[in-house]
Backbone as JSON Lines, residues from 0, in Angstrom:
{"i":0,"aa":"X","n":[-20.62,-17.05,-3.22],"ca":[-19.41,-16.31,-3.45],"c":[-19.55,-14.96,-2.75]}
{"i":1,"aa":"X","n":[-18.41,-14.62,-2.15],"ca":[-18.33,-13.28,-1.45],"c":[-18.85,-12.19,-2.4]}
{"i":2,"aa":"X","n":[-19.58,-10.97,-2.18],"ca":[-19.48,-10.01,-2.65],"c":[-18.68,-9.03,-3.44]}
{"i":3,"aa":"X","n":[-16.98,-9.37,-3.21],"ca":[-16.33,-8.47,-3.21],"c":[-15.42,-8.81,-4.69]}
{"i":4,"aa":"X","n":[-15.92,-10.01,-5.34],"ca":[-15.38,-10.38,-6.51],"c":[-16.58,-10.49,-7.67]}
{"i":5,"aa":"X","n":[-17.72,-10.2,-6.87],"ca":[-18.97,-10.29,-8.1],"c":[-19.43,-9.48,-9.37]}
{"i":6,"aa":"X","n":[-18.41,-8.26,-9.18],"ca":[-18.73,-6.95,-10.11],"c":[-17.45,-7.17,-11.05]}
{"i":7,"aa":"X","n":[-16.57,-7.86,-10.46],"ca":[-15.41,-7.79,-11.54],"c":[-15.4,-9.37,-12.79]}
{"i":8,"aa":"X","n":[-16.13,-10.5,-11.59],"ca":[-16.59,-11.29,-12.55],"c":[-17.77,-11.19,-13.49]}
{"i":9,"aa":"X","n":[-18.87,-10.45,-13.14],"ca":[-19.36,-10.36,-14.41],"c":[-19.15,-9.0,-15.43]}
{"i":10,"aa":"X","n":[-18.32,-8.42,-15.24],"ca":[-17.43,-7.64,-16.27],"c":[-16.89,-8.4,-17.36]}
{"i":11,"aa":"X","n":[-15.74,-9.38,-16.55],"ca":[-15.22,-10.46,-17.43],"c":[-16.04,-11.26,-18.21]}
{"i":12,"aa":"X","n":[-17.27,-11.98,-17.51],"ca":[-18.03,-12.56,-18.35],"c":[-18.32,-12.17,-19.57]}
{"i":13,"aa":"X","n":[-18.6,-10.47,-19.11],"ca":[-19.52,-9.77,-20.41],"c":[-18.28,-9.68,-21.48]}
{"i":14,"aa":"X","n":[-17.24,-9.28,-21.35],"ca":[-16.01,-8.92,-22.28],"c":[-15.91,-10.5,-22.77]}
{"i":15,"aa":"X","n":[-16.23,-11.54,-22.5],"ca":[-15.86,-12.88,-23.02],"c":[-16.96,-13.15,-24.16]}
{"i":16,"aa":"X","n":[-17.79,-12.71,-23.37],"ca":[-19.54,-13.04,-24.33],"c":[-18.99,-12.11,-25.6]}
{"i":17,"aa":"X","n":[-18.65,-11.23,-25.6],"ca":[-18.45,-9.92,-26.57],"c":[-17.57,-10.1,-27.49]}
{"i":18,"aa":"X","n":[-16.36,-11.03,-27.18],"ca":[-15.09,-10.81,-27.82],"c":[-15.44,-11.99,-28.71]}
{"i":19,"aa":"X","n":[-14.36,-11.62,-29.79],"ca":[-14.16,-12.9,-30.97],"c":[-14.44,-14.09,-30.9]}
{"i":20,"aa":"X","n":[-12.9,-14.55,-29.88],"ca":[-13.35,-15.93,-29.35],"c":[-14.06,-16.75,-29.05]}
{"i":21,"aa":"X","n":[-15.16,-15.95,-28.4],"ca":[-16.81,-16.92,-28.41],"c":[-17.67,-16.47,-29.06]}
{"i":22,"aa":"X","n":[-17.66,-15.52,-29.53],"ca":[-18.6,-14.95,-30.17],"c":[-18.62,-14.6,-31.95]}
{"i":23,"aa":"X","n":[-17.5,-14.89,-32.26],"ca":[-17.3,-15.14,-33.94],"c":[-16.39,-16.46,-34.23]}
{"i":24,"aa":"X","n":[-15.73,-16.89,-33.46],"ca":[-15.05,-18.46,-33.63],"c":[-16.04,-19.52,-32.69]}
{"i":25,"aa":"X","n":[-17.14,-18.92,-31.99],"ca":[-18.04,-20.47,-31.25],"c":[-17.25,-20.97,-30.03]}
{"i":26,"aa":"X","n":[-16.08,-20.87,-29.34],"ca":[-15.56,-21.26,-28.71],"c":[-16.14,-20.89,-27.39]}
{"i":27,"aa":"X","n":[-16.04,-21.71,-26.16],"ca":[-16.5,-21.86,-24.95],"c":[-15.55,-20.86,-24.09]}
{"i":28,"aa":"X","n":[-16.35,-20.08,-23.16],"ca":[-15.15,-18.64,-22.59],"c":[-13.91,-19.65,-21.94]}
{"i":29,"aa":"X","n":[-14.29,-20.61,-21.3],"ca":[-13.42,-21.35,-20.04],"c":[-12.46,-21.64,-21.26]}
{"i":30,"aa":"X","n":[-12.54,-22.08,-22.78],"ca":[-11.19,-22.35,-23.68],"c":[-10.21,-20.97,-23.7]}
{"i":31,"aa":"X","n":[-11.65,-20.04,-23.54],"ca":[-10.63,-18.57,-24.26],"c":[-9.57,-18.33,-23.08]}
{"i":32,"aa":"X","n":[-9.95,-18.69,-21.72],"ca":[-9.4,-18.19,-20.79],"c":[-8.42,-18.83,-20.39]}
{"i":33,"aa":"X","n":[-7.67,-20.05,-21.5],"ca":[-6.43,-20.84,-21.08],"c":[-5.39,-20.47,-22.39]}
{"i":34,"aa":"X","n":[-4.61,-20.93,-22.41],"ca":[-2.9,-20.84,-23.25],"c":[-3.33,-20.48,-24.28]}
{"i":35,"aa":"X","n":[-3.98,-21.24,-25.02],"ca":[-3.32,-21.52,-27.04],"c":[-4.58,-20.64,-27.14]}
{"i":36,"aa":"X","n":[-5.79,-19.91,-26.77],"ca":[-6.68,-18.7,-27.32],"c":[-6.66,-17.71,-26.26]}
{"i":37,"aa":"X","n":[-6.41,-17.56,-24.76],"ca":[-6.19,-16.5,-24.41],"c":[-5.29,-14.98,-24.67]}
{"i":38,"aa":"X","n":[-4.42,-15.63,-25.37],"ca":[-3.57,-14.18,-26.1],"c":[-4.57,-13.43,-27.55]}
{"i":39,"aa":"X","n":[-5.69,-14.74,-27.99],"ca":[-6.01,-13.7,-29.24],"c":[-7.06,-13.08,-28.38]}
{"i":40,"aa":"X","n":[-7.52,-12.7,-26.9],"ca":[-8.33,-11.84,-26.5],"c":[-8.14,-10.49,-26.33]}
{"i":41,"aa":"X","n":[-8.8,-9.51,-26.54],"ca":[-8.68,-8.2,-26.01],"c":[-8.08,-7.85,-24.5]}
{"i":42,"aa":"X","n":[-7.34,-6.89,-24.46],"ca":[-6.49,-6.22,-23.75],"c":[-7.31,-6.32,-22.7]}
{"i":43,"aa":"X","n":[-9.05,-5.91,-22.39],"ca":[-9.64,-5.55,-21.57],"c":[-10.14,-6.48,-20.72]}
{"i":44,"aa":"X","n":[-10.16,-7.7,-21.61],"ca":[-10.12,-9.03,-21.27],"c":[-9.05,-9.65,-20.37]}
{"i":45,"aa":"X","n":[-7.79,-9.69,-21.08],"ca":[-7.06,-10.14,-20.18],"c":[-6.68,-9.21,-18.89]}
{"i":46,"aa":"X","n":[-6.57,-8.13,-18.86],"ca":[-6.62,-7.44,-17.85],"c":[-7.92,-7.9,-16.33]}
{"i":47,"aa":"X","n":[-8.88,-8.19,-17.41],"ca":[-9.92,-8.85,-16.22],"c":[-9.78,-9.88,-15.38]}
{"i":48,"aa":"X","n":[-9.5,-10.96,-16.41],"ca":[-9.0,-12.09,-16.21],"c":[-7.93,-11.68,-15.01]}
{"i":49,"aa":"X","n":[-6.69,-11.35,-14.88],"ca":[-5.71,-10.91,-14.32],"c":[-6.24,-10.37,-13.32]}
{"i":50,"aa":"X","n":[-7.2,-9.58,-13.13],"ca":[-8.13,-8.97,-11.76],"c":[-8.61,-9.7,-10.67]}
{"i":51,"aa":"X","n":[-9.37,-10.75,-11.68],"ca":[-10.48,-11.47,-11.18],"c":[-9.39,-12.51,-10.38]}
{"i":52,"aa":"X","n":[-8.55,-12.47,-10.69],"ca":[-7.29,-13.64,-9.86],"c":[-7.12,-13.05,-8.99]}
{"i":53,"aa":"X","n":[-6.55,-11.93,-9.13],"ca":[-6.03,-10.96,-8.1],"c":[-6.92,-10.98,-6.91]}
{"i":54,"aa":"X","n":[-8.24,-10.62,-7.28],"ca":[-9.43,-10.84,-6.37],"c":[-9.39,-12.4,-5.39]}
{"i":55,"aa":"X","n":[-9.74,-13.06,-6.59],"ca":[-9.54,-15.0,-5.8],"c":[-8.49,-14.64,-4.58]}
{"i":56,"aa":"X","n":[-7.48,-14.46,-5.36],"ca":[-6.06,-14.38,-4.68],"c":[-5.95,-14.23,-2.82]}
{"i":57,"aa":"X","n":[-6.95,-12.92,-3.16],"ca":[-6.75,-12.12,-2.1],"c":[-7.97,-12.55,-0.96]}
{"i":58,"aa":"X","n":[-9.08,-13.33,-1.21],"ca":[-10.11,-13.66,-0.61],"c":[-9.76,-14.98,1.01]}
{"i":59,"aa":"X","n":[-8.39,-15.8,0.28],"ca":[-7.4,-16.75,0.95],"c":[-6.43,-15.67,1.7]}
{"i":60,"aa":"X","n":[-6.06,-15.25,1.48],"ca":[-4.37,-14.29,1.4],"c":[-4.61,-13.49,2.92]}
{"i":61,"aa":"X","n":[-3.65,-14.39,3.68],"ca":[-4.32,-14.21,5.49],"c":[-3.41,-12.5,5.88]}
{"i":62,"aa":"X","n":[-3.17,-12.6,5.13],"ca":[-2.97,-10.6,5.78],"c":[-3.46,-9.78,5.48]}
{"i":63,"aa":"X","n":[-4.82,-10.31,4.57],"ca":[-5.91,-8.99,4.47],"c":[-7.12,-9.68,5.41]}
{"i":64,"aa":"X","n":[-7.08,-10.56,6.24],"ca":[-7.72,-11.43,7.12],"c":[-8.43,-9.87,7.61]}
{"i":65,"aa":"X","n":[-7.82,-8.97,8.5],"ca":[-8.3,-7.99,9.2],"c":[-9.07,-7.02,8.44]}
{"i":66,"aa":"X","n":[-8.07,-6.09,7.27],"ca":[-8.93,-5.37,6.63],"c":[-10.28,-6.04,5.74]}
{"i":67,"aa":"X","n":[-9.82,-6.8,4.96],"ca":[-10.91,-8.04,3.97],"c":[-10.73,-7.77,2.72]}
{"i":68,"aa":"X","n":[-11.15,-8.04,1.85],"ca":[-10.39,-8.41,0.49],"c":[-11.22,-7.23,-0.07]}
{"i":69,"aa":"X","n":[-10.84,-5.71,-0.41],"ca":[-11.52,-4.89,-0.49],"c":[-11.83,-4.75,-2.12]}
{"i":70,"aa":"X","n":[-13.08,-4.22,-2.47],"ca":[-13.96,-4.45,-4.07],"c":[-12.9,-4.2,-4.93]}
{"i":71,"aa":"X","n":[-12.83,-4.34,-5.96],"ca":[-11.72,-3.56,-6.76],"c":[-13.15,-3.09,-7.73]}
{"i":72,"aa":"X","n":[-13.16,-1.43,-7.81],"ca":[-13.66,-1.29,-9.08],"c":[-13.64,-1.62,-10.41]}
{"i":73,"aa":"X","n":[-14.67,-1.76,-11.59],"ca":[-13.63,-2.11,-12.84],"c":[-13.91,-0.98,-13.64]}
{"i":74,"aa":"X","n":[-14.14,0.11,-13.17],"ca":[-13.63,1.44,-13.97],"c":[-12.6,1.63,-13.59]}
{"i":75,"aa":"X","n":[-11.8,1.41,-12.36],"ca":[-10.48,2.09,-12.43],"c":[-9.58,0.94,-13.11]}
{"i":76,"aa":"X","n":[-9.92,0.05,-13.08],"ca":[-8.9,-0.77,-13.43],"c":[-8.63,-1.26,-15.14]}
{"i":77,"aa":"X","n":[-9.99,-0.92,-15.69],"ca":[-9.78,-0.8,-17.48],"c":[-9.2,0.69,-17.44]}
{"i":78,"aa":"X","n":[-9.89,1.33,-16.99],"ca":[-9.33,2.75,-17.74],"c":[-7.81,3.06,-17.15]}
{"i":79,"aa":"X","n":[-7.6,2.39,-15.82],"ca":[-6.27,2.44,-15.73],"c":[-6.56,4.12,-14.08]}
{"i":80,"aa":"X","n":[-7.39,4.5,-14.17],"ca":[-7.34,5.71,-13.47],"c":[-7.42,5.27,-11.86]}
{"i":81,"aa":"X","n":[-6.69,5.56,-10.68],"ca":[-6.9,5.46,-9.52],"c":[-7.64,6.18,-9.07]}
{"i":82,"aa":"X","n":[-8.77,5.64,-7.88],"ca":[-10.16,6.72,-7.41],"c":[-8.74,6.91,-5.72]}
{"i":83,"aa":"X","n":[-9.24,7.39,-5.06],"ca":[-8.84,7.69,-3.47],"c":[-9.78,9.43,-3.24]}
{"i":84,"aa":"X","n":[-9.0,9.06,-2.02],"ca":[-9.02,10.86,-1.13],"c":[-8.62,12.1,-2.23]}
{"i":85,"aa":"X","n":[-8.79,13.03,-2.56],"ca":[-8.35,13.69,-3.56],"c":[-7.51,14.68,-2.13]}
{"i":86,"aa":"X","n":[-7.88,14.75,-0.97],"ca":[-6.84,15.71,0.3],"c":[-5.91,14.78,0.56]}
{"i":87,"aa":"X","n":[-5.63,14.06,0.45],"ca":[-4.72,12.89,0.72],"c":[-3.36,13.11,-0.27]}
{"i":88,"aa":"X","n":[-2.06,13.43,0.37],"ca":[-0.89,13.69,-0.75],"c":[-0.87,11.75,-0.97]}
{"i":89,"aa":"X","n":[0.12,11.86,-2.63],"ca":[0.27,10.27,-2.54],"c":[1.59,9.8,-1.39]}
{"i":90,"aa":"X","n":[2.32,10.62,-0.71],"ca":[3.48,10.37,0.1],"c":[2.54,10.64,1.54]}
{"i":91,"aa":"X","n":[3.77,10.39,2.44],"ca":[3.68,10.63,3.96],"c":[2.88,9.46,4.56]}
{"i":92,"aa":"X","n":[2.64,10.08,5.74],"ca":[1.9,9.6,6.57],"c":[0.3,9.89,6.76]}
{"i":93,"aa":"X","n":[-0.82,8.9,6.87],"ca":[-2.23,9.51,6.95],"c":[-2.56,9.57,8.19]}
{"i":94,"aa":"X","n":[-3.41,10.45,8.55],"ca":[-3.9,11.03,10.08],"c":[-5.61,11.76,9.58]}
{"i":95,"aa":"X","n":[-5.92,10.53,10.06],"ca":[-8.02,10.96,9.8],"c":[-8.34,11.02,8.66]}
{"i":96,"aa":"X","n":[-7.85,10.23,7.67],"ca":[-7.71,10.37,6.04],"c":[-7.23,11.45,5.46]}
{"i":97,"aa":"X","n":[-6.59,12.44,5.94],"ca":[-5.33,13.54,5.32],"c":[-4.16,13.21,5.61]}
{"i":98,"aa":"X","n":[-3.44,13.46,4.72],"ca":[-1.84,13.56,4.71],"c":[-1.37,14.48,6.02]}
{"i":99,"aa":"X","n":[-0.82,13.5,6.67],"ca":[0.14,14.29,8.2],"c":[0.91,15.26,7.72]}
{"i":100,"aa":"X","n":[1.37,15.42,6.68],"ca":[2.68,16.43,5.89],"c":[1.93,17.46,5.2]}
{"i":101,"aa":"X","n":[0.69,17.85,5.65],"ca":[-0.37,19.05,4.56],"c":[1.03,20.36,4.24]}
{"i":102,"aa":"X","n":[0.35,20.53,3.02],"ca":[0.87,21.72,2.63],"c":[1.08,23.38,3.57]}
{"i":103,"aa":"X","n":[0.18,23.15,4.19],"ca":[0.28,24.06,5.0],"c":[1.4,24.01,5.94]}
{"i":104,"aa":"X","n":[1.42,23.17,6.93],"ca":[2.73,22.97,7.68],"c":[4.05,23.04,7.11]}
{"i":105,"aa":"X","n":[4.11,22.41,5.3],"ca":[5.72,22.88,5.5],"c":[5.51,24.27,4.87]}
{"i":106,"aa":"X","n":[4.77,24.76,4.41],"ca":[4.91,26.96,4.51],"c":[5.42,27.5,5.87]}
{"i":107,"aa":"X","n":[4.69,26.74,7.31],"ca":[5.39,27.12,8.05],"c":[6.59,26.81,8.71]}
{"i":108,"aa":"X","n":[7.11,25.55,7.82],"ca":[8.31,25.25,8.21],"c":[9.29,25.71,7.4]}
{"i":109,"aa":"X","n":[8.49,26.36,6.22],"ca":[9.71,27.45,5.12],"c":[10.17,28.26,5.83]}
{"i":110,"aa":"X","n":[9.03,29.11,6.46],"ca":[8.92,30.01,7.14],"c":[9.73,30.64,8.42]}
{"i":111,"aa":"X","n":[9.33,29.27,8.64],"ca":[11.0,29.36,9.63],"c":[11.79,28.93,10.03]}
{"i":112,"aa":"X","n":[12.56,28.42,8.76],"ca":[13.74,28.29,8.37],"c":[14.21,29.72,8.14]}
{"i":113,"aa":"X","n":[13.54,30.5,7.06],"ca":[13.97,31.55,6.69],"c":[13.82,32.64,7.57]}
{"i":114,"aa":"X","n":[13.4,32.35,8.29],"ca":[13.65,33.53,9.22],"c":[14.69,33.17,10.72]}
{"i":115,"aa":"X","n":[15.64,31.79,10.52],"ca":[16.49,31.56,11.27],"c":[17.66,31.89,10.06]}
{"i":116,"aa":"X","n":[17.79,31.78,9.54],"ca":[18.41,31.95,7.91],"c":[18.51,33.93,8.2]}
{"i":117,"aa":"X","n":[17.86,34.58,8.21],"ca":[17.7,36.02,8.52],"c":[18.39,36.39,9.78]}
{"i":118,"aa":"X","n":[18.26,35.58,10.67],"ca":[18.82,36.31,12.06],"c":[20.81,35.97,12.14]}
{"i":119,"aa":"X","n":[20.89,34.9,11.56],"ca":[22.21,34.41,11.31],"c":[23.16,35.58,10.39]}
């Protein structure tokens, strides 16, 4: 198996080993992970579950052929928090991993505006 789904499957594993379902009712994870016992699992669980597809998904899925089916962390994805560029705005355009639209440029496009705004 590729690399790029191995950290999120044994996350899931461990949240299966952990949870009720197999672990205080005896049940086998592959039961917990279908219809009639997957809803009594934890949130963190099914969220994994839901990952770990996403992952499969994307390993086939011929328009990430070029880039490649990139890791998904599973801290960002339980806690919900996105990692990136912290110089990077979330809009525009990127140029060398910064935002083409930096803050700086539109000061000078305030700038002069208002001083065509002044001569008028």
């Amino acid at each position: 198996m590729p690399s790029s789904c191995k950290e999120i499957r044994a996350a899931l594993a461990e949240c299966l080993e952990h949870s009720d379902c197999v672990f205080v009712e005896r049940n086998k994870p592959g039961d917990c992970l279908r219809a009639p016992l997957f809803d009594t699992l934890p949130t963190r669980c099914q969220q994994l579950k839901k990952g770990y597809g996403d992952c499969k998904r994307g390993m086939v899925d011929m328009r990430k052929r070029f880039r490649g089916n990139y890791p998904i962390a599973v801290e960002e994805m339980t806690s919900g928090k996105k990692g990136g560029d912290v110089n990077a705005s979330p809009g525009g355009q990127l140029y060398a991993g910064k935002s083409y639209y930096s803050q700086e440029s539109s000061d000078t496009i305030g700038a002069r505006e208002e001083k065509t705004q002044e001569k008028k």
